[in-house]
C-alpha cells in the first residue's frame, strides 16, 4: 500500500484534523512558553497559522478540517459553564467590586459596539461588514447569534471575534502599563470585556485574580451586548 | 473527571433548554454559568467535584478558539477586500474598550471608597 492511499484513508476521518489541531496547539504552547509568554507569541495565532499552512499544503477544504476540529470547537460551551468555578471561588472579591464592575461593564460594552461601528463606517466598510464587526468583543457563540440577527455574516463575525481576542491579548499588558493601571481586578475585567475568552486566557496566564475578573467580564459582556443590540433592533430594526 | 464533565454538560444543557423555551436573548452556556455559580454556593461538596476539570479546561481555553480561527481561510477574499476598515475598527475599538473599562472600574471604586470614608469622617 502506498502513502497516497493511506493519506486518502486518513483524510476521510475526523481523527486526522483533530490530532493536527491538538498538535498545532501543543507546538504553539511550547513556542509561547519558550518566549516567556511574550504577548506577541499568542498561542491561538501561532496554532491557526500552522493549521492554515497544513490545509494549504494538503489542499484540504475547511469543511473537511472542521469535521475533526468540531470536537474542540464544541468544548467552548462547557468551558463557558466552567467559568462559574473561579467565579464562586472568588465570590467575596467579586461582591466587594460589584458596583465598579457593573458601571465599567456598561461603559465598556457601549464603547466596544459604538467605536467598532464608527471606525468601520468611517473607514469605508460596507453595511454587511459593519454588522459583522459590531459584536466583535463578545465571545464567539454569542457574537455569531447577534451578527445573524442584525444582518451580518456569522462566519465572518467568528473570525473578527478571534482576531479581536488576539489583538486584545497582545495589547492588554503594554496598554495597562502605559496607563499605569496596576489593579489586577481592573486589568482582568477590562481584558474580558474587550477581548472575551482569548483575553481571559491571557489574563489567567498573567494572574489568577485577573483571570477570574476577565471570565466574569466576558460572561457579563456577552449577556449585556446581546440585550443592548436586541433592544436596538427591536426599536429601530 | 467524567463526573465533572457530566456536571458541566448538564448545566449547559439546562441553560440551552431554558433560553430556547423562554426565547431569552442570553446564550445557553451563559445561563448555565449562572446556574452553576449559584449551585456552587448552595450545594456542599459540588465545588470539589468540578474544580479540577474546570481549571483544567480554563487553563487551555486558547485551544478552543483555534478551529474558528482557522475559518479565516474561508473568507480570505472578503476580509482582504476590506482589510483597512477591519483592522482599524478592531485595533482602535479593542484598545479604547480596554482603557474605558479599566478606567471606569478604578474611578467608580475610588468614588465609593471616598463616599464611605466621607460618611465615617462625618460621624467622628
mmCIF file of C-alpha atoms in Angstrom:
data_model
loop_
_atom_site.group_PDB
_atom_site.id
_atom_site.type_symbol
_atom_site.label_atom_id
_atom_site.label_comp_id
_atom_site.label_asym_id
_atom_site.label_seq_id
_atom_site.Cartn_x
_atom_site.Cartn_y
_atom_site.Cartn_z
ATOM 1 C CA UNK A 1 0.000 0.000 0.000
ATOM 2 C CA UNK A 2 1.386 3.409 -0.873
ATOM 3 C CA UNK A 3 1.440 6.643 1.122
ATOM 4 C CA UNK A 4 -1.198 8.279 -1.079
ATOM 5 C CA UNK A 5 -3.685 5.543 -0.235
ATOM 6 C CA UNK A 6 -3.004 5.868 3.496
ATOM 7 C CA UNK A 7 -3.500 9.638 3.137
ATOM 8 C CA UNK A 8 -6.814 9.203 1.329
ATOM 9 C CA UNK A 9 -7.991 6.817 4.039
ATOM 10 C CA UNK A 10 -6.908 9.038 6.964
ATOM 11 C CA UNK A 11 -8.066 12.334 5.485
ATOM 12 C CA UNK A 12 -11.613 10.973 5.269
ATOM 13 C CA UNK A 13 -11.825 10.527 9.049
ATOM 14 C CA UNK A 14 -12.141 13.281 11.677
ATOM 15 C CA UNK A 15 -9.177 11.780 13.564
ATOM 16 C CA UNK A 16 -6.539 13.369 11.333
ATOM 17 C CA UNK A 17 -7.581 17.022 11.761
ATOM 18 C CA UNK A 18 -8.479 16.604 15.421
ATOM 19 C CA UNK A 19 -4.939 15.338 16.007
ATOM 20 C CA UNK A 20 -3.482 18.131 13.878
ATOM 21 C CA UNK A 21 -5.424 20.768 15.871
ATOM 22 C CA UNK A 22 -4.125 19.454 19.208
ATOM 23 C CA UNK A 23 -0.628 19.050 17.761
ATOM 24 C CA UNK A 24 -0.538 22.594 16.377
ATOM 25 C CA UNK A 25 -1.721 23.932 19.731
ATOM 26 C CA UNK A 26 0.894 21.910 21.634
ATOM 27 C CA UNK A 27 3.622 23.370 19.400
ATOM 28 C CA UNK A 28 2.159 26.893 19.782
ATOM 29 C CA UNK A 29 2.148 26.495 23.573
ATOM 30 C CA UNK A 30 5.797 25.410 23.549
ATOM 31 C CA UNK A 31 6.778 28.411 21.447
ATOM 32 C CA UNK A 32 4.817 30.741 23.751
ATOM 33 C CA UNK A 33 6.465 29.286 26.880
ATOM 34 C CA UNK A 34 9.900 29.378 25.249
ATOM 35 C CA UNK A 35 9.385 33.099 24.520
ATOM 36 C CA UNK A 36 8.448 33.745 28.181
ATOM 37 C CA UNK A 37 4.759 34.187 27.296
ATOM 38 C CA UNK A 38 5.558 37.271 25.250
ATOM 39 C CA UNK A 39 2.215 38.886 24.286
ATOM 40 C CA UNK A 40 3.072 38.719 20.563
ATOM 41 C CA UNK A 41 3.653 34.943 20.755
ATOM 42 C CA UNK A 42 -0.092 34.335 21.090
ATOM 43 C CA UNK A 43 -0.863 30.578 21.102
ATOM 44 C CA UNK A 44 -4.109 30.955 19.097
ATOM 45 C CA UNK A 45 -2.350 32.985 16.409
ATOM 46 C CA UNK A 46 0.541 30.518 16.096
ATOM 47 C CA UNK A 47 -1.716 27.423 16.073
ATOM 48 C CA UNK A 48 -4.033 28.961 13.437
ATOM 49 C CA UNK A 49 -1.034 29.860 11.254
ATOM 50 C CA UNK A 50 0.370 26.314 11.470
ATOM 51 C CA UNK A 51 -3.005 24.752 10.600
ATOM 52 C CA UNK A 52 -3.660 27.095 7.671
ATOM 53 C CA UNK A 53 -0.223 26.150 6.356
ATOM 54 C CA UNK A 54 -1.117 22.455 6.632
ATOM 55 C CA UNK A 55 -4.526 22.932 4.962
ATOM 56 C CA UNK A 56 -2.966 24.897 2.078
ATOM 57 C CA UNK A 57 -0.124 22.411 1.635
ATOM 58 C CA UNK A 58 -2.505 19.452 1.525
ATOM 59 C CA UNK A 59 -5.270 21.323 -0.408
ATOM 60 C CA UNK A 60 -7.770 20.417 2.275
ATOM 61 C CA UNK A 61 -11.093 22.293 2.321
ATOM 62 C CA UNK A 62 -12.224 23.958 5.553
ATOM 63 C CA UNK A 63 -15.369 21.781 5.996
ATOM 64 C CA UNK A 64 -13.167 18.656 5.895
ATOM 65 C CA UNK A 65 -10.886 20.220 8.517
ATOM 66 C CA UNK A 66 -13.846 21.231 10.685
ATOM 67 C CA UNK A 67 -15.222 17.648 10.715
ATOM 68 C CA UNK A 68 -12.297 16.858 13.009
ATOM 69 C CA UNK A 69 -11.888 20.230 14.722
ATOM 70 C CA UNK A 70 -15.554 20.475 15.715
ATOM 71 C CA UNK A 71 -14.898 18.309 18.777
ATOM 72 C CA UNK A 72 -12.553 21.006 20.088
ATOM 73 C CA UNK A 73 -14.936 23.796 18.998
ATOM 74 C CA UNK A 74 -17.753 22.069 20.897
ATOM 75 C CA UNK A 75 -15.892 22.449 24.196
ATOM 76 C CA UNK A 76 -16.467 26.249 24.100
ATOM 77 C CA UNK A 77 -19.882 25.636 25.691
ATOM 78 C CA UNK A 78 -18.721 23.554 28.695
ATOM 79 C CA UNK A 79 -15.746 25.949 29.082
ATOM 80 C CA UNK A 80 -18.156 28.879 29.411
ATOM 81 C CA UNK A 81 -20.060 26.974 32.117
ATOM 82 C CA UNK A 82 -16.721 26.141 33.818
ATOM 83 C CA UNK A 83 -16.103 29.886 34.348
ATOM 84 C CA UNK A 84 -18.584 29.547 37.236
ATOM 85 C CA UNK A 85 -15.873 27.736 39.258
ATOM 86 C CA UNK A 86 -13.325 30.598 39.606
ATOM 87 C CA UNK A 87 -16.304 32.956 39.977
ATOM 88 C CA UNK A 88 -17.605 31.017 43.003
ATOM 89 C CA UNK A 89 -14.094 30.614 44.431
ATOM 90 C CA UNK A 90 -13.521 34.391 44.368
ATOM 91 C CA UNK A 91 -17.056 35.289 45.384
ATOM 92 C CA UNK A 92 -16.034 37.645 48.224
ATOM 93 C CA UNK A 93 -13.668 39.614 45.970
ATOM 94 C CA UNK A 94 -16.334 39.801 43.255
ATOM 95 C CA UNK A 95 -19.031 41.005 45.650
ATOM 96 C CA UNK A 96 -16.712 43.696 47.015
ATOM 97 C CA UNK A 97 -16.252 45.051 43.464
ATOM 98 C CA UNK A 98 -19.821 44.605 42.274
ATOM 99 C CA UNK A 99 -20.718 48.267 41.660
ATOM 100 C CA UNK A 100 -17.457 49.230 39.881
ATOM 101 C CA UNK A 101 -17.889 46.089 37.738
ATOM 102 C CA UNK A 102 -21.457 46.869 36.668
ATOM 103 C CA UNK A 103 -20.655 50.505 35.766
ATOM 104 C CA UNK A 104 -17.417 49.545 33.957
ATOM 105 C CA UNK A 105 -19.289 46.802 32.101
ATOM 106 C CA UNK A 106 -21.943 49.186 30.774
ATOM 107 C CA UNK A 107 -19.297 51.735 29.752
ATOM 108 C CA UNK A 108 -17.085 49.084 28.126
ATOM 109 C CA UNK A 109 -19.917 47.301 26.348
ATOM 110 C CA UNK A 110 -21.243 50.527 24.814
ATOM 111 C CA UNK A 111 -17.717 51.654 23.858
ATOM 112 C CA UNK A 112 -16.978 48.312 22.170
ATOM 113 C CA UNK A 113 -20.036 48.383 19.911
ATOM 114 C CA UNK A 114 -20.115 52.139 19.217
ATOM 115 C CA UNK A 115 -16.390 52.540 18.468
ATOM 116 C CA UNK A 116 -16.242 49.411 16.273
ATOM 117 C CA UNK A 117 -19.251 50.509 14.198
ATOM 118 C CA UNK A 118 -18.000 54.109 13.946
ATOM 119 C CA UNK A 119 -14.450 53.164 12.919
ATOM 120 C CA UNK A 120 -15.622 50.578 10.367
ATOM 121 C CA UNK A 121 -18.110 53.063 8.890
ATOM 122 C CA UNK A 122 -15.694 55.993 8.685
ATOM 123 C CA UNK A 123 -13.000 53.805 7.091
ATOM 124 C CA UNK A 124 -15.471 52.665 4.425
ATOM 125 C CA UNK A 125 -16.675 49.163 5.343
ATOM 126 C CA UNK A 126 -19.950 48.065 3.721
ATOM 127 C CA UNK A 127 -23.161 47.544 5.719
ATOM 128 C CA UNK A 128 -22.773 43.755 5.974
ATOM 129 C CA UNK A 129 -19.214 44.121 7.274
ATOM 130 C CA UNK A 130 -20.274 46.774 9.817
ATOM 131 C CA UNK A 131 -22.982 44.418 11.135
ATOM 132 C CA UNK A 132 -20.414 41.606 11.290
ATOM 133 C CA UNK A 133 -17.967 43.800 13.253
ATOM 134 C CA UNK A 134 -20.483 45.238 15.783
ATOM 135 C CA UNK A 135 -20.410 42.268 18.220
ATOM 136 C CA UNK A 136 -16.641 41.676 17.878
ATOM 137 C CA UNK A 137 -15.809 41.942 21.614
ATOM 138 C CA UNK A 138 -18.280 39.214 22.604
ATOM 139 C CA UNK A 139 -17.367 35.538 22.856
ATOM 140 C CA UNK A 140 -17.779 33.505 19.613
ATOM 141 C CA UNK A 141 -21.132 31.680 20.053
ATOM 142 C CA UNK A 142 -22.884 34.820 21.326
ATOM 143 C CA UNK A 143 -21.354 37.093 18.694
ATOM 144 C CA UNK A 144 -22.403 34.777 15.857
ATOM 145 C CA UNK A 145 -26.003 34.813 17.083
ATOM 146 C CA UNK A 146 -26.025 38.628 17.310
ATOM 147 C CA UNK A 147 -24.419 39.011 13.866
ATOM 148 C CA UNK A 148 -27.068 36.852 12.232
ATOM 149 C CA UNK A 149 -29.894 38.888 13.782
ATOM 150 C CA UNK A 150 -28.544 42.245 12.586
ATOM 151 C CA UNK A 151 -27.705 41.209 9.028
ATOM 152 C CA UNK A 152 -24.024 40.309 9.356
ATOM 153 C CA UNK A 153 -22.256 37.128 8.292
ATOM 154 C CA UNK A 154 -21.877 34.833 11.343
ATOM 155 C CA UNK A 155 -18.825 33.017 9.913
ATOM 156 C CA UNK A 156 -17.058 36.347 9.263
ATOM 157 C CA UNK A 157 -18.007 37.526 12.752
ATOM 158 C CA UNK A 158 -16.407 34.387 14.228
ATOM 159 C CA UNK A 159 -13.111 35.345 12.564
ATOM 160 C CA UNK A 160 -13.358 39.007 13.632
ATOM 161 C CA UNK A 161 -14.049 37.846 17.195
ATOM 162 C CA UNK A 162 -10.945 35.637 17.214
ATOM 163 C CA UNK A 163 -8.882 38.491 15.709
ATOM 164 C CA UNK A 164 -10.197 40.871 18.380
ATOM 165 C CA UNK A 165 -9.263 38.358 21.076
ATOM 166 C CA UNK A 166 -5.736 38.005 19.710
ATOM 167 C CA UNK A 167 -5.310 41.792 19.375
ATOM 168 C CA UNK A 168 -6.631 42.243 22.916
ATOM 169 C CA UNK A 169 -4.349 39.548 24.367
ATOM 170 C CA UNK A 170 -1.359 41.120 22.605
ATOM 171 C CA UNK A 171 -2.031 44.736 23.688
ATOM 172 C CA UNK A 172 -3.510 44.289 27.180
ATOM 173 C CA UNK A 173 -0.239 44.139 29.137
ATOM 174 C CA UNK A 174 1.535 47.064 27.372
ATOM 175 C CA UNK A 175 -1.586 49.258 27.333
ATOM 176 C CA UNK A 176 -2.386 48.739 31.034
ATOM 177 C CA UNK A 177 1.231 49.511 31.930
ATOM 178 C CA UNK A 178 1.153 52.595 29.686
ATOM 179 C CA UNK A 179 -1.868 53.973 31.562
ATOM 180 C CA UNK A 180 -0.442 52.959 34.948
ATOM 181 C CA UNK A 181 -3.343 50.604 35.746
ATOM 182 C CA UNK A 182 -1.891 48.100 38.207
ATOM 183 C CA UNK A 183 -5.012 46.682 39.849
ATOM 184 C CA UNK A 184 -5.430 43.011 38.808
ATOM 185 C CA UNK A 185 -9.220 43.083 39.098
ATOM 186 C CA UNK A 186 -9.498 46.139 36.802
ATOM 187 C CA UNK A 187 -6.933 44.799 34.316
ATOM 188 C CA UNK A 188 -8.562 41.382 34.120
ATOM 189 C CA UNK A 189 -12.084 42.746 33.875
ATOM 190 C CA UNK A 190 -11.049 45.047 31.005
ATOM 191 C CA UNK A 191 -9.393 42.111 29.190
ATOM 192 C CA UNK A 192 -12.561 40.001 29.479
ATOM 193 C CA UNK A 193 -14.947 42.776 28.385
ATOM 194 C CA UNK A 194 -12.833 43.868 25.393
ATOM 195 C CA UNK A 195 -11.256 40.573 24.270
ATOM 196 C CA UNK A 196 -13.598 37.798 25.609
ATOM 197 C CA UNK A 197 -12.145 34.268 26.001
ATOM 198 C CA UNK A 198 -8.745 34.886 24.427
ATOM 199 C CA UNK A 199 -8.262 37.952 26.627
ATOM 200 C CA UNK A 200 -9.415 35.801 29.549
ATOM 201 C CA UNK A 201 -6.920 33.058 28.678
ATOM 202 C CA UNK A 202 -4.156 35.690 28.619
ATOM 203 C CA UNK A 203 -5.333 37.123 31.968
ATOM 204 C CA UNK A 204 -5.265 33.648 33.596
ATOM 205 C CA UNK A 205 -1.650 33.278 32.429
ATOM 206 C CA UNK A 206 -0.637 36.591 33.999
ATOM 207 C CA UNK A 207 -2.539 36.448 37.298
ATOM 208 C CA UNK A 208 -5.309 34.153 38.680
ATOM 209 C CA UNK A 209 -7.357 37.032 40.111
ATOM 210 C CA UNK A 210 -7.125 38.912 36.788
ATOM 211 C CA UNK A 211 -8.302 35.709 35.068
ATOM 212 C CA UNK A 212 -11.324 35.420 37.345
ATOM 213 C CA UNK A 213 -12.393 39.006 36.692
ATOM 214 C CA UNK A 214 -11.753 38.511 32.980
ATOM 215 C CA UNK A 215 -14.065 35.482 32.988
ATOM 216 C CA UNK A 216 -16.793 37.490 34.697
ATOM 217 C CA UNK A 217 -16.283 40.413 32.294
ATOM 218 C CA UNK A 218 -16.530 38.078 29.310
ATOM 219 C CA UNK A 219 -19.712 36.381 30.569
ATOM 220 C CA UNK A 220 -21.433 39.628 31.540
ATOM 221 C CA UNK A 221 -20.437 41.415 28.336
ATOM 222 C CA UNK A 222 -21.961 38.579 26.293
ATOM 223 C CA UNK A 223 -25.276 38.998 28.082
ATOM 224 C CA UNK A 224 -25.274 42.821 28.046
ATOM 225 C CA UNK A 225 -24.264 43.141 24.377
ATOM 226 C CA UNK A 226 -26.935 40.618 23.364
ATOM 227 C CA UNK A 227 -29.512 42.661 25.302
ATOM 228 C CA UNK A 228 -28.336 46.097 24.017
ATOM 229 C CA UNK A 229 -28.260 45.022 20.364
ATOM 230 C CA UNK A 230 -31.564 43.111 20.780
ATOM 231 C CA UNK A 231 -33.136 46.274 22.163
ATOM 232 C CA UNK A 232 -31.709 48.458 19.367
ATOM 233 C CA UNK A 233 -33.039 46.039 16.726
ATOM 234 C CA UNK A 234 -36.472 45.972 18.419
ATOM 235 C CA UNK A 235 -36.545 49.800 18.422
ATOM 236 C CA UNK A 236 -35.071 50.606 15.002
ATOM 237 C CA UNK A 237 -34.900 47.278 13.126
ATOM 238 C CA UNK B 1 -13.196 13.616 35.620
ATOM 239 C CA UNK B 2 -16.234 12.064 33.899
ATOM 240 C CA UNK B 3 -18.473 13.205 36.738
ATOM 241 C CA UNK B 4 -17.125 16.761 36.443
ATOM 242 C CA UNK B 5 -17.704 16.792 32.683
ATOM 243 C CA UNK B 6 -21.205 15.429 33.228
ATOM 244 C CA UNK B 7 -21.953 18.261 35.679
ATOM 245 C CA UNK B 8 -20.699 20.912 33.214
ATOM 246 C CA UNK B 9 -22.714 19.399 30.348
ATOM 247 C CA UNK B 10 -25.859 19.114 32.482
ATOM 248 C CA UNK B 11 -25.671 22.787 33.434
ATOM 249 C CA UNK B 12 -25.058 23.759 29.805
ATOM 250 C CA UNK B 13 -27.977 21.579 28.711
ATOM 251 C CA UNK B 14 -30.343 23.162 31.252
ATOM 252 C CA UNK B 15 -29.148 26.624 30.161
ATOM 253 C CA UNK B 16 -29.715 25.805 26.485
ATOM 254 C CA UNK B 17 -33.168 24.314 27.163
ATOM 255 C CA UNK B 18 -34.383 27.296 29.208
ATOM 256 C CA UNK B 19 -33.043 30.002 26.862
ATOM 257 C CA UNK B 20 -34.728 28.215 23.950
ATOM 258 C CA UNK B 21 -38.036 27.580 25.727
ATOM 259 C CA UNK B 22 -38.285 31.119 27.119
ATOM 260 C CA UNK B 23 -36.772 32.714 23.962
ATOM 261 C CA UNK B 24 -34.225 34.604 26.117
ATOM 262 C CA UNK B 25 -31.647 36.777 24.310
ATOM 263 C CA UNK B 26 -28.941 35.164 26.514
ATOM 264 C CA UNK B 27 -26.922 32.239 25.109
ATOM 265 C CA UNK B 28 -27.479 28.870 26.802
ATOM 266 C CA UNK B 29 -23.941 28.339 28.171
ATOM 267 C CA UNK B 30 -24.005 31.782 29.864
ATOM 268 C CA UNK B 31 -27.226 30.862 31.674
ATOM 269 C CA UNK B 32 -25.583 27.519 32.567
ATOM 270 C CA UNK B 33 -22.672 29.501 34.044
ATOM 271 C CA UNK B 34 -25.093 31.478 36.232
ATOM 272 C CA UNK B 35 -26.872 28.292 37.411
ATOM 273 C CA UNK B 36 -23.586 26.558 38.237
ATOM 274 C CA UNK B 37 -22.275 29.608 40.123
ATOM 275 C CA UNK B 38 -25.424 29.590 42.274
ATOM 276 C CA UNK B 39 -25.245 25.803 42.764
ATOM 277 C CA UNK B 40 -21.595 26.036 43.847
ATOM 278 C CA UNK B 41 -22.598 28.497 46.577
ATOM 279 C CA UNK B 42 -25.578 26.399 47.736
ATOM 280 C CA UNK B 43 -24.612 22.709 47.293
ATOM 281 C CA UNK B 44 -21.863 21.481 49.598
ATOM 282 C CA UNK B 45 -19.149 19.327 48.060
ATOM 283 C CA UNK B 46 -20.032 20.272 44.464
ATOM 284 C CA UNK B 47 -17.003 22.540 44.219
ATOM 285 C CA UNK B 48 -14.546 19.686 44.943
ATOM 286 C CA UNK B 49 -16.182 17.607 42.189
ATOM 287 C CA UNK B 50 -15.921 20.139 39.344
ATOM 288 C CA UNK B 51 -12.933 22.240 40.412
ATOM 289 C CA UNK B 52 -10.138 20.107 38.904
ATOM 290 C CA UNK B 53 -11.751 19.623 35.496
ATOM 291 C CA UNK B 54 -12.937 23.246 35.302
ATOM 292 C CA UNK B 55 -9.460 24.618 35.965
ATOM 293 C CA UNK B 56 -8.031 22.095 33.503
ATOM 294 C CA UNK B 57 -10.339 23.323 30.721
ATOM 295 C CA UNK B 58 -9.824 27.003 31.568
ATOM 296 C CA UNK B 59 -6.029 26.740 31.572
ATOM 297 C CA UNK B 60 -6.285 25.603 27.930
ATOM 298 C CA UNK B 61 -9.049 27.993 26.903
ATOM 299 C CA UNK B 62 -6.979 29.289 23.964
ATOM 300 C CA UNK B 63 -7.124 25.879 22.255
ATOM 301 C CA UNK B 64 -10.908 26.075 21.909
ATOM 302 C CA UNK B 65 -10.720 29.170 19.676
ATOM 303 C CA UNK B 66 -8.342 27.572 17.185
ATOM 304 C CA UNK B 67 -10.927 25.813 14.929
ATOM 305 C CA UNK B 68 -12.996 29.007 14.464
ATOM 306 C CA UNK B 69 -9.775 30.933 13.839
ATOM 307 C CA UNK B 70 -8.759 28.593 11.028
ATOM 308 C CA UNK B 71 -12.094 29.553 9.402
ATOM 309 C CA UNK B 72 -10.355 32.714 8.208
ATOM 310 C CA UNK B 73 -9.302 30.827 5.062
ATOM 311 C CA UNK B 74 -12.948 30.524 4.008
ATOM 312 C CA UNK B 75 -13.445 34.276 3.861
ATOM 313 C CA UNK B 76 -9.944 35.436 2.982
ATOM 314 C CA UNK B 77 -11.111 37.329 -0.156
ATOM 315 C CA UNK B 78 -13.869 39.228 1.626
ATOM 316 C CA UNK B 79 -11.568 40.156 4.501
ATOM 317 C CA UNK B 80 -8.705 41.153 2.188
ATOM 318 C CA UNK B 81 -11.013 43.464 0.198
ATOM 319 C CA UNK B 82 -11.926 45.473 3.314
ATOM 320 C CA UNK B 83 -8.857 44.942 5.447
ATOM 321 C CA UNK B 84 -8.251 48.629 6.255
ATOM 322 C CA UNK B 85 -11.642 49.320 7.922
ATOM 323 C CA UNK B 86 -11.486 45.895 9.604
ATOM 324 C CA UNK B 87 -8.007 46.359 11.052
ATOM 325 C CA UNK B 88 -8.728 49.973 12.030
ATOM 326 C CA UNK B 89 -12.014 49.091 13.745
ATOM 327 C CA UNK B 90 -10.618 46.076 15.599
ATOM 328 C CA UNK B 91 -7.427 47.690 16.903
ATOM 329 C CA UNK B 92 -8.874 51.107 17.831
ATOM 330 C CA UNK B 93 -12.085 49.727 19.326
ATOM 331 C CA UNK B 94 -10.358 46.973 21.326
ATOM 332 C CA UNK B 95 -7.769 49.362 22.803
ATOM 333 C CA UNK B 96 -10.406 52.006 23.561
ATOM 334 C CA UNK B 97 -12.775 49.471 25.172
ATOM 335 C CA UNK B 98 -9.969 48.144 27.338
ATOM 336 C CA UNK B 99 -8.932 51.570 28.625
ATOM 337 C CA UNK B 100 -12.526 52.801 29.159
ATOM 338 C CA UNK B 101 -13.454 49.629 31.072
ATOM 339 C CA UNK B 102 -10.401 49.617 33.367
ATOM 340 C CA UNK B 103 -10.511 53.391 33.976
ATOM 341 C CA UNK B 104 -14.250 53.327 34.794
ATOM 342 C CA UNK B 105 -13.726 50.387 37.156
ATOM 343 C CA UNK B 106 -10.994 52.190 39.091
ATOM 344 C CA UNK B 107 -12.786 55.575 39.020
ATOM 345 C CA UNK B 108 -16.061 54.170 40.421
ATOM 346 C CA UNK B 109 -14.268 52.211 43.140
ATOM 347 C CA UNK B 110 -12.336 55.309 44.256
ATOM 348 C CA UNK B 111 -15.605 57.241 44.311
ATOM 349 C CA UNK B 112 -17.177 54.566 46.532
ATOM 350 C CA UNK B 113 -14.177 54.465 48.884
ATOM 351 C CA UNK B 114 -14.252 58.271 49.144
ATOM 352 C CA UNK B 115 -18.001 58.261 49.841
ATOM 353 C CA UNK B 116 -17.587 55.618 52.538
ATOM 354 C CA UNK B 117 -14.697 57.402 54.256
ATOM 355 C CA UNK B 118 -16.609 60.693 53.963
ATOM 356 C CA UNK B 119 -19.526 59.150 55.857
ATOM 357 C CA UNK B 120 -17.222 57.774 58.550
ATOM 358 C CA UNK B 121 -15.445 61.125 58.797
ATOM 359 C CA UNK B 122 -18.750 62.948 59.330
ATOM 360 C CA UNK B 123 -19.621 60.564 62.153
ATOM 361 C CA UNK B 124 -16.469 61.169 64.174
#
